Each structure stands twice: as C-alpha cells, then as structure tokens.
Coordinates of C-alpha atoms in Angstrom, one line a residue:
M120 CA 0.0 0.0 0.0
I121 CA 1.2 3.5 -0.8
V122 CA 0.5 5.7 2.2
H123 CA 0.2 9.5 1.7
N124 CA 0.2 11.0 5.3
L125 CA -0.3 14.7 4.8
D126 CA 0.5 15.3 8.4
T127 CA 4.2 15.1 7.5
E128 CA 4.1 18.5 5.8
N129 CA 2.9 21.8 7.2
S130 CA -0.2 23.3 5.4
V131 CA -3.6 24.8 6.2
L132 CA -4.9 21.2 6.5
K133 CA -3.5 21.1 10.0
Q134 CA -5.8 24.0 11.1
F135 CA -8.8 22.0 9.9
V136 CA -7.6 18.9 11.7
S137 CA -6.9 20.8 14.9
E138 CA -10.4 22.2 15.0
I139 CA -12.1 18.8 14.5
R140 CA -10.0 17.4 17.4
D141 CA -10.5 20.4 19.8
I142 CA -13.3 19.6 22.2
S143 CA -14.2 23.3 22.6
I144 CA -14.8 23.7 18.9
Q145 CA -16.1 20.3 17.7
R146 CA -19.4 20.7 19.6
D147 CA -20.5 23.0 16.8
H148 CA -21.9 20.3 14.4
M149 CA -22.0 22.6 11.4
R150 CA -18.4 23.7 11.8
F151 CA -17.3 20.1 12.4
R152 CA -19.0 19.0 9.2
R153 CA -17.6 21.8 7.2
N154 CA -14.1 21.1 8.5
I155 CA -14.4 17.4 7.5
E156 CA -15.6 18.6 4.1
R157 CA -12.6 21.0 3.7
I158 CA -10.2 18.2 4.6
G159 CA -11.9 16.1 1.9
E160 CA -11.2 18.8 -0.6
V161 CA -7.5 19.0 0.3
L162 CA -7.2 15.2 0.1
A163 CA -9.1 15.2 -3.3
Y164 CA -6.7 17.8 -4.7
E165 CA -3.6 15.7 -3.7
L166 CA -5.2 12.5 -5.0
S167 CA -6.0 14.2 -8.3
K168 CA -2.2 14.5 -9.0
T169 CA -2.0 10.7 -9.4
L170 CA -4.8 10.3 -12.0
T171 CA -4.3 9.8 -15.7
F172 CA -4.3 12.9 -17.8
S173 CA -4.2 13.7 -21.5
V174 CA -4.1 16.9 -23.6
K175 CA -7.5 18.1 -24.8
K176 CA -8.3 21.2 -26.9
I177 CA -10.7 23.8 -25.3
T178 CA -12.4 26.5 -27.4
T179 CA -12.3 29.9 -25.7
P180 CA -14.1 33.1 -27.0
L181 CA -10.8 34.1 -28.6
D182 CA -8.8 31.0 -29.6
I183 CA -8.1 27.3 -28.9
K184 CA -6.3 26.3 -25.7
S185 CA -4.6 22.9 -25.1
I186 CA -4.9 21.7 -21.5
S187 CA -4.3 18.4 -19.6
L188 CA -7.5 16.9 -18.2
S189 CA -8.1 13.7 -16.4
D190 CA -9.3 10.7 -18.4
D191 CA -10.4 8.6 -15.4
Q192 CA -13.9 7.8 -14.4
L193 CA -14.2 7.9 -10.6
V194 CA -16.7 6.2 -8.3
L195 CA -16.8 7.8 -4.8
C196 CA -18.0 5.3 -2.3
S197 CA -18.6 6.5 1.3
I198 CA -19.5 4.7 4.5
L199 CA -22.7 6.0 6.1
R200 CA -23.3 8.0 8.1
A201 CA -19.9 9.5 9.2
G202 CA -18.6 9.5 5.6
I203 CA -21.2 12.0 4.3
P204 CA -19.3 15.3 4.9
L205 CA -16.1 13.7 3.7
H206 CA -17.9 12.5 0.6
Q207 CA -19.2 16.0 -0.1
G208 CA -15.7 17.4 0.1
L209 CA -14.5 14.9 -2.5
L210 CA -17.5 15.5 -4.7
N211 CA -16.8 19.3 -4.6
Y212 CA -13.6 18.6 -6.6
F213 CA -14.6 15.4 -8.5
D214 CA -18.0 16.7 -9.6
Q215 CA -18.1 14.3 -12.6
A216 CA -17.7 11.2 -10.4
E217 CA -20.3 8.5 -10.0
N218 CA -21.3 7.7 -6.4
G219 CA -21.8 4.8 -4.0
F220 CA -22.9 4.5 -0.4
I221 CA -22.6 1.7 2.0
S222 CA -23.8 1.2 5.6
A223 CA -21.4 -0.5 8.0
Y224 CA -21.6 -0.4 11.8
R225 CA -20.1 -2.1 14.8
H226 CA -22.2 -4.8 16.3
H227 CA -21.4 -5.9 19.9
P228 CA -23.1 -9.3 20.2
N229 CA -21.9 -9.9 23.8
D230 CA -22.2 -6.3 25.0
D231 CA -18.4 -6.1 25.6
D232 CA -15.4 -4.7 23.7
D233 CA -15.5 -7.4 21.0
F234 CA -17.4 -6.5 17.9
D235 CA -18.2 -7.5 14.3
I236 CA -18.7 -5.1 11.4
V237 CA -22.1 -5.5 9.8
V238 CA -22.7 -4.3 6.3
N239 CA -26.5 -4.1 5.5
Y240 CA -26.9 -1.6 2.7
L241 CA -25.1 -1.0 -0.6
A242 CA -26.0 1.3 -3.5
T243 CA -23.3 2.1 -6.0
A244 CA -22.5 2.5 -9.7
S245 CA -20.5 -0.2 -11.3
I246 CA -16.8 0.0 -10.4
E247 CA -15.6 -2.1 -13.3
N248 CA -12.4 -0.7 -14.7
K249 CA -13.0 2.6 -12.9
V250 CA -11.1 4.4 -10.1
L251 CA -12.6 3.5 -6.8
V252 CA -12.3 6.1 -4.1
M253 CA -13.4 4.7 -0.7
A254 CA -14.1 7.4 2.0
D255 CA -14.2 6.7 5.7
P256 CA -13.2 9.5 8.0
M257 CA -12.0 7.3 10.9
L258 CA -9.6 4.4 10.1
A259 CA -9.6 2.7 13.5
T260 CA -9.2 -1.1 13.3
G261 CA -9.5 -1.3 9.5
K262 CA -12.2 -3.9 9.7
T263 CA -14.9 -1.6 8.3
L264 CA -12.9 -0.9 5.2
E265 CA -12.1 -4.6 4.8
N266 CA -15.8 -5.6 5.0
T267 CA -16.8 -2.7 2.7
Y268 CA -14.2 -3.7 0.1
N269 CA -15.4 -7.3 0.2
A270 CA -19.0 -6.1 -0.3
L271 CA -17.9 -4.0 -3.3
K272 CA -16.2 -6.9 -5.1
S273 CA -19.5 -8.0 -6.5
C274 CA -19.8 -4.6 -8.3
G275 CA -16.8 -5.0 -10.5
T276 CA -13.0 -4.9 -10.5
P277 CA -11.6 -1.3 -10.3
S278 CA -8.6 -0.1 -12.3
Q279 CA -7.3 1.7 -9.1
I280 CA -8.2 1.9 -5.5
H281 CA -7.8 5.0 -3.3
I282 CA -8.8 5.2 0.4
V283 CA -9.5 8.6 1.8
S284 CA -9.5 9.0 5.6
V285 CA -9.2 11.9 8.0
I286 CA -7.6 10.3 11.1
G287 CA -6.3 6.7 11.4
S288 CA -4.5 4.6 13.9
K289 CA -1.2 3.0 13.0
A290 CA -2.6 -0.4 13.8
G291 CA -5.5 0.2 11.4
V292 CA -3.2 1.4 8.6
D293 CA -1.0 -1.7 9.1
Y294 CA -4.1 -3.9 9.0
I295 CA -5.5 -2.7 5.7
E296 CA -2.1 -3.0 4.1
D297 CA -2.6 -6.7 4.3
V298 CA -6.2 -6.6 3.0
F299 CA -6.0 -4.3 0.0
P300 CA -3.9 -4.8 -3.2
E301 CA -0.4 -3.5 -2.7
N302 CA -0.9 -0.7 -5.3
T303 CA -3.7 0.8 -3.3
H304 CA -3.3 4.4 -2.2
L305 CA -4.2 5.7 1.2
W306 CA -4.7 9.5 1.6
I307 CA -4.9 10.5 5.2
A308 CA -4.7 13.8 7.1
S309 CA -3.2 12.3 10.3
I310 CA -2.2 9.0 11.9
D311 CA -2.3 8.4 15.7
D312 CA -0.2 5.8 17.4
T313 CA -2.7 4.3 19.8
L314 CA -5.8 2.1 19.4
N315 CA -7.5 1.4 22.8
S316 CA -9.1 -1.9 23.9
K317 CA -12.5 -0.7 22.6
G318 CA -11.1 -0.1 19.1
Y319 CA -11.1 3.7 19.3
I320 CA -8.3 5.9 18.1
V321 CA -6.4 7.8 20.8
P322 CA -6.2 10.8 21.0
G323 CA -8.5 10.7 17.9
L324 CA -11.5 13.0 18.1
G325 CA -14.4 10.9 19.3
D326 CA -17.3 9.6 17.2
A327 CA -17.3 11.4 13.8
G328 CA -20.9 10.5 13.0
D329 CA -22.2 11.8 16.3
L330 CA -20.1 15.0 16.0
S331 CA -21.5 15.5 12.5
F332 CA -25.2 14.7 13.0
G333 CA -25.9 14.3 16.8
K334 CA -26.0 11.3 19.0
K335 CA -27.8 8.1 17.9
L336 CA -29.9 5.8 20.0

C-alpha cells in the first residue's frame, strides 16, 4: 500500500484537523461537518495529481487552448453516516464522479469490547475498470474498510483503489495494508499511534458520526 500521510508536511490542512479534534470547537456540528468537508477537498486535490491525464483542446471566445485533463472515471463510495461530509468534500472537486454509499456499523453481540462489522446496505454505480475512491473519516481497526471492500467486489474490478480518511490509527493502517492490493493508495490527514481496547483511536477525536449529526440511539 502507498500511504500519503499529509500530516508530515505543514499546510492549512493542520488547522482544519486541529479544529475537529478540539473539544471546545467540535461541539459545533455545522463547523465540524464543514471542516471534514474541507479536509476532503484537500485530500481530493492531492489525490488528483496521481490520476491519468491527456491533452485536450478547449475553445475559448478568442482561440483554442490545449490543456491536460483527467481521463479517469471515478466512483466515490462512502461509508454511512460519518462519511457524508467527507464524501461532499471529495464531490466538490470530483464533480463528474459517480457515487456509491454503503452502511457499515459495529455490532457488539456480547455487550463487551468485542465487535463485528455488519454491512447491510449498498447502493453504487459499477466500479468495473474505474477508479474506486473509498471514503471513511476514521480508520480505526481497519475492519470496516475490509468488509466494505469485500461487499464492493460484487460490483466489478476497479482499475485503481484509493482510500481517503481523516484520522487513522497506526494499527488500522497496518491492518488494511494486508487486506488491499499493494498498489492501493491511502490518503490521510493524520495518523495516531494508539488504538485502545474498545477499538477507538487515541487521541483521535471521538465519534465522527455523532459529532456531525448528533448522538444516535
């Protein structure tokens, strides 16, 4: 796996990440969603540099201009519900992309720290020979991405796979390296060292879905 950790360089991205982590700021749901969206835009821009481009001629009111434009057809597939703001950020830049949505959640059958990932909804365009971009803001254990990828296999074989996350754990990154093809790209804003016994990233930021849309039952 090719890991692009944008935390290794200083940029305005760090301001957005600091605000979604800051407990005194993140209580503002609208601001939290917008910051996730802005992070998605930055990650989309960086991802775009790796796509396939060819020169096309554009007619302006005065003349013809040759410009390099992407040839790739993208499918953005996001994990509900936390992935919605991140998906919007990607879609702001890849506005010609097709879209997919998948529901995946943690199920604790014994009411303890052990859990399974349950996938029970999938709606997506075909990913056959297209660039698949999987968006999940929190890459904790990596099991959600694994199960999502397995569910998507029935929808075709993509030409490329890109994973876009906001914050991940080192353990989660290591886990998905063994699950996804070795030429998969991971675009991530920050990687934390610790994953606790409950499978939460530390220091992390909390539950991205709750911070975006309010607490669930």
